Short mmCIF file of C-alpha atoms in Angstrom, two decimals:
data_model
loop_
_atom_site.label_atom_id
_atom_site.label_comp_id
_atom_site.label_asym_id
_atom_site.label_seq_id
_atom_site.Cartn_x
_atom_site.Cartn_y
_atom_site.Cartn_z
CA MET M 39 83.76 127.66 114.52
CA ILE M 40 87.05 125.79 114.48
CA GLY M 41 86.59 125.10 110.76
CA ILE M 42 85.99 128.80 110.04
CA GLU M 43 89.05 129.77 112.10
CA ARG M 44 91.21 127.28 110.20
CA LEU M 45 89.81 128.59 106.90
CA ASP M 46 90.71 132.14 107.94
CA THR M 47 94.21 130.99 108.91
CA PHE M 48 94.59 129.18 105.57
CA PHE M 49 93.64 132.28 103.56
CA ALA M 50 95.94 134.43 105.70
CA ILE M 51 98.85 132.04 104.98
CA LEU M 52 97.90 131.84 101.29
CA VAL M 53 97.76 135.62 100.89
CA GLY M 54 100.98 136.01 102.90
CA MET M 55 102.84 133.58 100.66
CA GLY M 56 101.24 134.72 97.43
CA THR M 57 102.10 138.39 97.95
CA GLN M 58 105.79 137.88 98.73
CA PRO M 59 107.84 138.24 95.51
CA ALA M 60 110.67 136.09 96.92
CA ASN M 61 108.28 133.20 97.62
CA LEU M 62 106.65 133.46 94.19
CA LEU M 63 110.05 133.58 92.46
CA LEU M 64 111.18 130.53 94.42
CA LEU M 65 107.93 128.69 93.70
CA PHE M 66 107.90 129.36 89.95
CA GLY M 67 111.63 128.59 89.68
CA ALA M 68 111.31 125.28 91.56
CA THR M 69 108.20 124.26 89.61
CA LEU M 70 109.89 125.05 86.29
CA LEU M 71 112.96 123.08 87.40
CA GLY M 72 110.68 120.19 88.37
CA ILE M 73 109.00 120.25 84.95
CA ILE M 74 112.43 120.13 83.25
CA PHE M 75 113.51 117.23 85.52
CA GLY M 76 110.28 115.41 84.70
CA ALA M 77 110.47 116.13 80.98
CA LEU M 78 113.99 114.75 80.58
CA PRO M 79 113.99 110.95 80.42
CA GLY M 80 116.46 109.63 83.00
CA LEU M 81 115.73 112.32 85.58
CA THR M 82 112.84 111.95 88.04
CA ALA M 83 110.93 114.00 90.60
CA THR M 84 112.58 111.96 93.39
CA LEU M 85 116.06 112.83 92.15
CA GLY M 86 115.02 116.47 91.73
CA ILE M 87 113.81 116.68 95.35
CA ALA M 88 116.97 114.93 96.56
CA LEU M 89 119.23 117.40 94.77
CA LEU M 90 117.19 120.47 95.67
CA THR M 91 117.16 119.42 99.34
CA THR M 92 120.88 119.96 99.41
CA LEU M 93 120.38 123.56 98.25
CA THR M 94 117.83 124.34 101.00
CA TYR M 95 120.21 123.79 103.96
CA GLY M 96 120.36 127.53 104.65
CA MET M 97 116.60 128.17 104.30
CA GLY M 98 113.88 128.05 106.94
CA PRO M 99 111.29 125.23 106.85
CA ALA M 100 108.65 127.33 105.02
CA PRO M 101 110.81 128.49 102.03
CA ALA M 102 112.34 125.00 101.84
CA MET M 103 108.87 123.46 101.55
CA VAL M 104 107.97 126.00 98.85
CA ALA M 105 110.96 124.87 96.79
CA LEU M 106 110.55 121.12 97.45
CA LEU M 107 106.78 120.93 96.86
CA GLY M 108 107.19 123.07 93.74
CA ILE M 109 109.70 120.64 92.24
CA TYR M 110 107.59 117.66 93.39
CA VAL M 111 104.42 118.91 91.65
CA GLY M 112 106.34 120.07 88.55
CA GLY M 113 108.37 116.84 88.33
CA VAL M 114 105.32 114.54 88.38
CA TYR M 115 103.57 116.65 85.73
CA GLY M 116 106.66 117.22 83.54
CA GLY M 117 106.96 113.54 82.60
CA SER M 118 103.98 113.94 80.25
CA TYR M 119 106.00 116.14 77.83
CA ALA M 120 108.37 113.39 76.74
CA SER M 121 105.56 110.81 76.75
CA ILE M 122 103.45 112.86 74.36
CA LEU M 123 106.16 114.35 72.12
CA ILE M 124 108.76 111.56 71.74
CA ASN M 125 106.90 108.48 73.07
CA ILE M 126 109.46 107.99 75.87
CA PRO M 127 108.13 108.57 79.41
CA GLY M 128 110.01 111.36 81.17
CA THR M 129 109.25 109.61 84.48
CA PRO M 130 107.73 106.20 85.40
CA ALA M 131 104.59 108.09 86.50
CA ALA M 132 104.02 109.23 82.90
CA ALA M 133 104.52 105.82 81.25
CA ALA M 134 100.77 105.26 80.84
CA THR M 135 100.37 108.74 79.32
CA ALA M 136 102.51 107.71 76.32
CA LEU M 137 99.92 105.10 75.24
CA GLU M 138 97.45 107.80 74.21
CA GLY M 139 99.62 110.94 74.22
CA TYR M 140 102.00 109.97 71.42
CA PRO M 141 99.23 108.83 69.01
CA LEU M 142 97.57 112.19 69.65
CA ALA M 143 100.85 113.94 68.78
CA CYS M 144 101.10 111.89 65.58
CA LYS M 145 97.66 113.22 64.65
CA GLY M 146 98.99 116.78 65.00
CA GLU M 147 97.30 117.36 68.38
CA ALA M 148 100.40 117.47 70.61
CA GLY M 149 99.68 120.97 71.90
CA ARG M 150 96.06 120.18 72.72
CA ALA M 151 97.13 116.96 74.48
CA ILE M 152 99.68 118.84 76.62
CA GLY M 153 97.03 121.46 77.40
CA ALA M 154 94.63 118.72 78.53
CA THR M 155 97.29 117.00 80.69
CA THR M 156 98.30 120.38 82.19
CA THR M 157 94.74 121.18 83.23
CA ALA M 158 94.10 117.60 84.42
CA SER M 159 97.33 117.65 86.49
CA CYS M 160 96.33 120.97 88.07
CA ILE M 161 92.85 119.69 88.99
CA GLY M 162 94.32 116.40 90.27
CA THR M 163 96.78 118.25 92.52
CA LEU M 164 93.98 120.43 93.92
CA ILE M 165 91.73 117.43 94.66
CA GLY M 166 94.64 115.62 96.34
CA MET M 167 95.29 118.78 98.37
CA LEU M 168 91.67 118.85 99.58
CA PHE M 169 91.90 115.26 100.78
CA MET M 170 95.24 115.99 102.44
CA VAL M 171 94.00 118.96 104.47
CA THR M 172 90.82 117.17 105.60
CA MET M 173 92.18 113.67 106.26
CA THR M 174 95.55 114.48 107.86
CA PRO M 175 94.15 115.95 111.13
CA ILE M 176 91.70 113.03 111.46
CA VAL M 177 94.42 110.40 111.01
CA SER M 178 96.74 112.36 113.35
CA ALA M 179 94.08 112.55 116.07
CA PHE M 180 93.50 108.81 115.79
CA ALA M 181 97.25 108.14 115.92
CA LEU M 182 97.54 110.07 119.21
CA GLN M 183 95.92 107.06 120.89
CA PHE M 184 98.78 104.81 119.72
CA THR M 185 101.40 103.40 122.12
CA SER M 186 104.91 102.22 121.28
CA PHE M 187 103.71 98.78 120.12
CA GLU M 188 101.30 100.37 117.60
CA PHE M 189 104.03 102.63 116.21
CA PHE M 190 106.41 99.68 115.85
CA LEU M 191 103.78 97.62 113.99
CA LEU M 192 102.85 100.62 111.83
CA ALA M 193 106.48 101.09 110.77
CA PHE M 194 106.84 97.34 110.19
CA PHE M 195 103.65 97.35 108.10
CA GLY M 196 105.01 100.25 106.01
CA ILE M 197 108.16 98.27 105.20
CA ILE M 198 106.25 95.05 104.40
CA ILE M 199 103.55 96.66 102.24
CA SER M 200 106.02 98.83 100.31
CA GLY M 201 108.22 95.78 99.69
CA THR M 202 105.20 93.76 98.53
CA LEU M 203 103.81 96.37 96.16
CA ALA M 204 107.00 97.92 94.82
CA SER M 205 108.62 94.65 93.76
CA PRO M 206 108.29 93.99 90.00
CA ASP M 207 108.31 90.19 90.36
CA LEU M 208 108.83 88.50 93.77
CA ALA M 209 107.62 90.24 96.93
CA ILE M 210 110.48 88.73 98.91
CA LYS M 211 112.89 90.93 96.93
CA GLY M 212 111.03 93.99 98.18
CA TRP M 213 111.12 92.67 101.76
CA ILE M 214 114.87 92.03 101.54
CA SER M 215 115.35 95.54 100.24
CA GLY M 216 113.22 96.95 103.09
CA PHE M 217 115.09 94.98 105.78
CA LEU M 218 118.42 96.10 104.30
CA GLY M 219 117.23 99.67 104.85
CA LEU M 220 116.19 98.72 108.39
CA PHE M 221 119.68 97.33 109.03
CA LEU M 222 121.31 100.55 107.78
CA ALA M 223 119.06 102.51 110.16
CA CYS M 224 120.31 100.44 113.13
CA MET M 225 123.93 101.51 112.59
CA GLY M 226 125.32 103.87 115.24
CA ARG M 227 124.51 104.37 118.92
CA ASP M 228 121.02 103.26 119.85
CA PRO M 229 118.73 106.19 120.81
CA LEU M 230 117.66 104.80 124.20
CA GLN M 231 120.85 103.51 125.86
CA ALA M 232 123.56 104.92 123.57
CA PHE M 233 125.03 101.46 122.97
CA PRO M 234 127.16 101.35 119.76
CA ARG M 235 125.82 98.97 117.09
CA PHE M 236 127.49 97.90 113.81
CA THR M 237 130.07 100.69 114.00
CA PHE M 238 133.01 98.34 113.20
CA GLY M 239 135.33 100.57 115.19
CA PHE M 240 134.69 103.66 113.02
CA PRO M 241 133.92 106.68 115.23
CA GLN M 242 132.17 108.36 112.25
CA LEU M 243 129.51 105.63 112.33
CA GLU M 244 128.56 106.23 115.96
CA SER M 245 125.99 108.88 114.96
CA GLY M 246 124.60 106.62 112.24
CA LEU M 247 124.41 107.19 108.49
CA ASP M 248 123.18 110.54 107.31
CA VAL M 249 119.73 110.32 105.72
CA VAL M 250 120.52 112.67 102.79
CA ALA M 251 123.71 110.79 101.88
CA VAL M 252 121.82 107.48 101.87
CA ILE M 253 118.90 108.79 99.81
CA ILE M 254 121.07 110.62 97.27
CA GLY M 255 123.22 107.50 96.94
CA ALA M 256 120.20 105.19 96.56
CA PHE M 257 118.33 107.31 94.01
CA GLY M 258 121.04 109.38 92.32
CA ILE M 259 124.02 107.07 91.69
CA PRO M 260 122.05 104.21 89.99
CA GLN M 261 120.35 106.71 87.69
CA ILE M 262 123.67 108.28 86.68
CA ILE M 263 125.22 104.86 85.95
CA GLN M 264 122.18 103.67 84.00
CA VAL M 265 121.93 106.77 81.80
CA LEU M 266 125.67 107.09 81.13
CA GLY M 267 126.06 103.37 80.48
CA GLY M 268 122.85 103.00 78.44
CA THR M 269 122.10 103.42 74.78
CA PHE M 270 119.28 105.89 75.22
CA ARG M 271 118.56 108.07 72.19
CA ALA M 272 115.74 110.59 72.25
CA GLY M 273 113.48 110.66 69.24
CA GLU M 274 112.53 113.78 67.31
CA ALA M 275 109.95 115.82 69.16
CA ARG M 276 106.60 116.33 67.44
CA GLN M 277 105.49 119.81 66.53
CA MET M 278 103.38 121.74 69.02
CA THR M 279 100.00 123.22 68.11
CA ARG M 280 97.46 125.18 70.20
CA VAL M 281 98.07 124.44 73.88
CA MET M 282 94.99 125.78 75.65
CA PRO M 283 92.43 122.94 76.04
CA SER M 284 88.76 123.54 75.27
CA PHE M 285 86.30 123.91 78.14
CA GLY M 286 84.03 121.33 76.50
CA LEU M 287 86.74 118.65 76.50
CA MET M 288 87.40 119.06 80.23
CA ALA M 289 83.68 119.29 81.05
CA ARG M 290 82.98 116.01 79.21
CA ASN M 291 85.67 114.34 81.32
CA THR M 292 84.36 115.51 84.73
CA GLY M 293 83.47 111.99 85.86
CA ASN M 294 86.75 110.63 84.50
CA ILE M 295 88.71 113.31 86.41
CA ILE M 296 86.90 112.69 89.72
CA ARG M 297 87.31 108.90 89.45
CA SER M 298 91.00 109.17 88.53
CA ALA M 299 91.67 111.66 91.33
CA LEU M 300 90.10 109.33 93.90
CA ILE M 301 92.25 106.45 92.60
CA GLY M 302 95.34 108.65 92.85
CA VAL M 303 94.60 109.75 96.42
CA GLY M 304 93.86 106.16 97.51
CA ILE M 305 97.01 104.73 95.92
CA GLY M 306 99.12 107.61 97.23
CA ALA M 307 98.03 106.96 100.82
CA VAL M 308 99.45 103.40 100.71
CA PRO M 309 103.18 103.47 101.65
CA GLY M 310 105.75 102.91 98.94
CA ILE M 311 103.59 102.54 95.81
CA GLY M 312 103.68 105.92 94.13
CA GLU M 313 102.41 107.83 91.14
CA ASP M 314 103.17 105.27 88.41
CA VAL M 315 100.80 102.63 89.84
CA ALA M 316 98.10 105.28 90.31
CA ALA M 317 98.42 106.33 86.65
CA TRP M 318 98.16 102.76 85.34
CA MET M 319 95.14 101.97 87.55
CA ALA M 320 93.38 105.16 86.46
CA TYR M 321 94.11 104.36 82.80
CA GLY M 322 92.61 100.88 83.22
CA ALA M 323 89.54 102.31 85.00
CA ALA M 324 89.05 104.92 82.25
CA LYS M 325 89.24 102.23 79.57
CA ASN M 326 86.75 100.00 81.40
CA ALA M 327 84.34 102.90 81.90
CA SER M 328 84.63 104.18 78.32
CA LYS M 329 81.78 103.73 75.83
CA GLU M 330 84.41 103.02 73.17
CA PRO M 331 87.20 101.02 74.87
CA GLY M 332 88.37 99.72 71.49
CA LYS M 333 89.69 103.18 70.58
CA PHE M 334 92.15 103.17 73.51
CA GLY M 335 95.68 102.96 72.18
CA THR M 336 94.87 105.06 69.11
CA GLY M 337 95.00 108.45 70.86
CA VAL M 338 92.01 109.30 73.06
CA TYR M 339 91.89 112.21 75.47
CA GLU M 340 90.18 110.17 78.21
CA GLY M 341 93.40 108.17 78.62
CA VAL M 342 95.84 111.08 79.03
CA ILE M 343 93.44 113.00 81.28
CA ALA M 344 92.94 109.94 83.54
CA THR M 345 96.66 109.18 83.94
CA GLU M 346 97.75 112.77 84.57
CA THR M 347 94.90 113.46 87.01
CA ALA M 348 95.77 110.31 88.99
CA ASN M 349 99.54 110.77 89.20
CA ASN M 350 99.23 114.37 90.39
CA SER M 351 96.40 113.69 92.88
CA CYS M 352 98.68 110.95 94.25
CA ILE M 353 100.89 113.75 95.65
CA GLY M 354 98.22 114.83 98.16
CA GLY M 355 97.48 111.19 99.00
CA ALA M 356 101.16 110.43 99.63
CA ILE M 357 101.46 113.41 101.98
CA ILE M 358 98.55 112.22 104.22
CA PRO M 359 100.48 109.31 105.90
CA LEU M 360 103.68 111.37 105.68
CA LEU M 361 102.37 114.22 107.83
CA SER M 362 100.00 112.26 110.08
CA LEU M 363 102.06 109.12 110.79
CA GLY M 364 105.56 109.92 109.57
CA ILE M 365 105.27 107.23 106.88
CA PRO M 366 105.89 108.34 103.26
CA GLY M 367 103.36 107.25 100.66
CA SER M 368 105.71 107.34 97.65
CA PRO M 369 109.47 107.56 96.85
CA PRO M 370 109.34 111.37 96.35
CA ALA M 371 107.44 111.65 99.65
CA ALA M 372 110.21 109.59 101.30
CA MET M 373 112.71 112.16 100.10
CA LEU M 374 110.41 114.90 101.36
CA LEU M 375 110.36 113.23 104.78
CA GLY M 376 114.15 113.27 104.90
CA ALA M 377 114.13 116.97 103.97
CA LEU M 378 111.60 117.79 106.70
CA MET M 379 113.69 116.02 109.34
CA LEU M 380 116.71 117.94 108.08
CA HIS M 381 114.86 121.20 108.72
CA GLY M 382 113.83 120.21 112.24
CA VAL M 383 110.22 119.26 111.44
CA THR M 384 109.27 115.76 112.61
CA PRO M 385 106.08 114.54 110.87
CA GLY M 386 103.71 112.36 112.90
CA PRO M 387 100.82 112.65 115.37
CA MET M 388 102.60 115.43 117.32
CA LEU M 389 103.05 117.62 114.22
CA SER M 390 99.79 119.54 114.77
CA ILE M 391 100.81 120.29 118.36
CA GLU M 392 104.45 121.23 117.72
CA HIS M 393 103.71 123.14 114.47
CA PRO M 394 99.97 124.06 114.59
CA ASN M 395 99.82 125.70 111.14
CA PHE M 396 102.24 123.47 109.26
CA ILE M 397 99.53 121.40 107.49
CA LEU M 398 97.81 124.61 106.36
CA GLN M 399 101.17 125.91 105.12
CA VAL M 400 101.66 122.76 103.06
CA THR M 401 98.11 123.12 101.72
CA ALA M 402 98.73 126.72 100.67
CA ILE M 403 102.02 125.76 98.99
CA LEU M 404 100.36 122.88 97.10
CA PHE M 405 97.61 125.26 95.94
CA LEU M 406 100.13 127.83 94.70
CA ALA M 407 102.33 125.14 93.15
CA SER M 408 99.42 123.71 91.16
CA ILE M 409 98.58 127.20 89.84
CA ALA M 410 102.26 127.84 89.01
CA MET M 411 102.43 124.49 87.21
CA TRP M 412 99.33 125.33 85.12
CA VAL M 413 100.62 128.81 84.20
CA ILE M 414 104.06 127.49 83.21
CA GLY M 415 102.49 124.54 81.36
CA ILE M 416 100.18 126.74 79.30
CA VAL M 417 102.46 129.76 78.73
CA LEU M 418 105.95 128.21 78.52
CA ALA M 419 105.21 124.76 77.08
CA ARG M 420 106.84 125.56 73.71
CA GLN M 421 110.04 126.72 75.43
CA VAL M 422 110.18 123.86 77.96
CA VAL M 423 109.98 121.17 75.27
CA LYS M 424 113.22 122.50 73.75
CA VAL M 425 115.12 120.73 76.56
CA LEU M 426 114.08 117.45 74.90
CA ARG M 427 116.59 118.21 72.13
CA PHE M 428 119.43 117.67 74.60
CA PRO M 429 120.40 114.06 75.34
CA PRO M 430 120.13 113.22 79.08
CA GLN M 431 123.78 112.11 79.09
CA VAL M 432 124.74 115.80 78.84
CA PHE M 433 123.04 116.56 82.17
CA MET M 434 124.39 113.58 84.11
CA PRO M 435 127.85 115.04 84.94
CA VAL M 436 126.03 118.06 86.40
CA VAL M 437 123.76 115.74 88.40
CA ALA M 438 126.83 113.84 89.65
CA VAL M 439 128.48 117.07 90.83
CA LEU M 440 125.26 118.11 92.60
CA CYS M 441 125.11 114.69 94.32
CA ILE M 442 128.66 115.17 95.62
CA ILE M 443 128.06 118.76 96.71
CA GLY M 444 124.78 117.78 98.36
CA SER M 445 126.27 114.96 100.40
CA TYR M 446 129.43 116.85 101.34
CA GLY M 447 127.61 120.12 102.03
CA LEU M 448 125.65 118.54 104.88
CA GLY M 449 127.96 119.53 107.74
CA LEU M 450 130.96 119.69 105.35
CA ASN M 451 131.50 116.03 106.19
CA LEU M 452 133.71 114.05 103.81
CA PHE M 453 132.51 110.81 105.38
CA ASN M 454 129.07 111.36 103.78
CA LEU M 455 130.69 110.81 100.38
CA TYR M 456 132.11 107.49 101.62
CA VAL M 457 128.53 106.58 102.59
CA MET M 458 126.85 107.83 99.40
CA LEU M 459 129.11 105.98 96.96
CA PRO M 460 128.83 102.38 98.31
CA VAL M 461 125.10 102.82 98.97
CA GLY M 462 124.71 103.99 95.35
CA ILE M 463 126.73 101.10 93.92
CA VAL M 464 124.77 98.55 95.98
CA ALA M 465 121.51 100.23 94.91
CA TYR M 466 122.60 100.05 91.25
CA PHE M 467 123.24 96.30 91.40
CA MET M 468 120.00 95.79 93.30
CA THR M 469 118.14 97.65 90.54
CA GLU M 470 119.83 95.50 87.90
CA MET M 471 118.66 92.38 89.78
CA LYS M 472 115.13 93.84 90.01
CA TYR M 473 115.26 94.57 93.74
CA PRO M 474 113.18 97.74 94.27
CA ILE M 475 114.97 100.70 95.86
CA ALA M 476 111.91 102.45 97.34
CA PRO M 477 111.50 99.84 100.16
CA LEU M 478 115.21 100.22 101.02
CA VAL M 479 114.78 103.97 101.52
CA ILE M 480 111.47 103.55 103.36
CA GLY M 481 113.06 100.88 105.58
CA TYR M 482 115.92 103.25 106.35
CA ILE M 483 113.56 106.13 107.17
CA LEU M 484 111.13 104.02 109.21
CA GLY M 485 113.94 102.07 110.91
CA PRO M 486 114.44 104.46 113.87
CA MET M 487 110.66 104.54 114.44
CA ALA M 488 110.43 100.73 114.49
CA ASP M 489 113.62 100.21 116.53
CA GLU M 490 113.03 102.87 119.17
CA ASN M 491 109.36 102.04 119.74
CA LEU M 492 109.87 98.27 119.95
CA ARG M 493 112.68 98.63 122.48
CA ARG M 494 110.77 101.21 124.52
CA ALA M 495 107.66 99.00 124.57
CA LEU M 496 109.69 95.97 125.69
CA MET M 497 111.41 98.02 128.42
CA ILE M 498 108.00 99.15 129.77
CA SER M 499 106.51 95.63 129.62
CA HIS M 500 109.70 94.07 131.12
CA GLY M 501 110.43 92.13 127.93
CA SER M 502 106.92 90.77 127.39
CA PHE M 503 105.19 90.80 123.97
CA LEU M 504 101.83 90.03 125.62
CA PRO M 505 100.52 93.67 125.61
CA MET M 506 100.80 93.59 121.80
CA PHE M 507 98.04 90.95 121.71
CA THR M 508 95.70 92.79 124.08
CA ARG M 509 95.32 96.05 122.12
CA PRO M 510 92.71 96.20 119.28
CA VAL M 511 94.79 98.35 116.89
CA CYS M 512 97.80 96.05 117.40
CA LEU M 513 95.65 93.01 116.58
CA ILE M 514 94.33 94.69 113.41
CA LEU M 515 97.86 95.61 112.28
CA LEU M 516 99.18 92.12 113.10
CA THR M 517 96.35 90.55 111.07
CA VAL M 518 96.97 92.84 108.08
CA ILE M 519 100.73 92.14 108.18
CA LEU M 520 100.15 88.39 108.41
CA LEU M 521 97.64 88.42 105.54
CA THR M 522 100.02 90.53 103.41
CA ILE M 523 102.82 88.01 103.91
CA LEU M 524 100.58 84.94 103.45
CA SER M 525 99.07 86.40 100.25
CA GLN M 526 102.51 86.05 98.62
CA MET M 527 102.91 82.38 99.61
CA GLY M 528 102.39 79.64 97.04
CA LEU M 529 99.84 77.78 99.20
CA PHE M 530 97.67 80.89 99.57
CA ARG M 531 97.72 81.50 95.79
CA TRP M 532 96.84 77.83 95.15
CA LEU M 533 93.87 78.04 97.54
CA LYS M 534 92.77 81.30 95.94
CA GLY M 535 92.98 79.74 92.47
CA ARG M 536 90.92 76.72 93.63
CA LEU M 537 88.26 78.99 95.11
CA ARG M 538 88.09 81.02 91.90
CA ALA M 539 87.81 77.84 89.83
CA LYS M 540 84.86 76.68 91.93
CA ASN M 541 83.27 80.15 92.03
CA PRO M 542 84.02 81.94 88.72
CA GLY M 543 82.18 85.04 89.92
CA MET M 544 84.67 85.68 92.77
#
């Protein structure tokens, strides 16, 4: 009965949103903007969400989510345009798409390839949405049994695992980045006893650093510097042909789509990894499962369908830990978390109690956004690709102005600009030294959760850590954290290599 009632509520929300012209206009506009952000190399879905967040200050939570989820879905999908037409990924999530997409374009099948990726992205988003709406309440109900120690370890695990998986070479670089974010989160008066920490005598720091200024600085400034200082030159876009994909092509790839969607949802649910890893893993799985793996790299539809299904289904997966635990599953989801907090919605186990229909609202928006993305992709693809004729450097001054307006507009506070700029410069040099930025942002967002819960737990236990070792969930989390750290140690890798040498089948 409860399931039927929730289904009725979902359809009521869906019809309510879908019949309001203002909502539809906002949704299609945000999705189109997301596709343009994704299509232009140098701009990403994360940056798009960060900039659009600053324009939603005056909106309510529901219209703001319509705009932000629209640009999220459109941004992840839009990266495939540049990958297929000019062999340069519009976003990291679309890097694997270029391997098969560009050879297809060289064969004169660019339009058909974009049609296939559009349909695959739409199906991937819908499958991710189904997992989100079914899994989020289950995880939330389980999380209601958590105490402060569990929440502290959960936040700590999020920082460690995102640092481990997001680092391109050494995991310790990701951990350093995550702990730097944790340090930034500790600035200001502590939430339990109002004691000032790391304020250095500046009264503006007593309330801590603003989340939007930090995120815009971390994601926006490095991208502006890299694009303006780089030597990027876009190639000539290939000609478009028929866009609508054939039913037979999609039907033959049913198994490929389901497998890739499951990979995307699973990868998305792990904090800090994101759509690019999901796309590469799905591409590898499609190649291994193919009857003709030797043809991969020459332009096969299985490859582009797998990557685009996975990176868009990753959206739903990334939103599961975001809404149920308050832990973002990907960098765009981290930005989404900051936007939700800005609009007075605190994700976590209490979300279903404080905002009973919020998960269903997000589900309805994701459904409408995936339909909007498909319609725009099929109908306006020829017009959207014209933006590829403009070099990204032309857009960067506009992006810089939006970054400044966004940071300053939050409370008309000039101090936010003084925060955004140094954070951005530090993030740029960290990127140059191959320190990942996603763990820094996740550390900053999860910092208050870790700090507040650890201190509250210690106050209740009179300073004793012993209760942490008497609770089953705490022991599981401690074991997983310890194994994650040990797996990056040289001794562990040596033992693993020895075991593999003795047992080749392992």
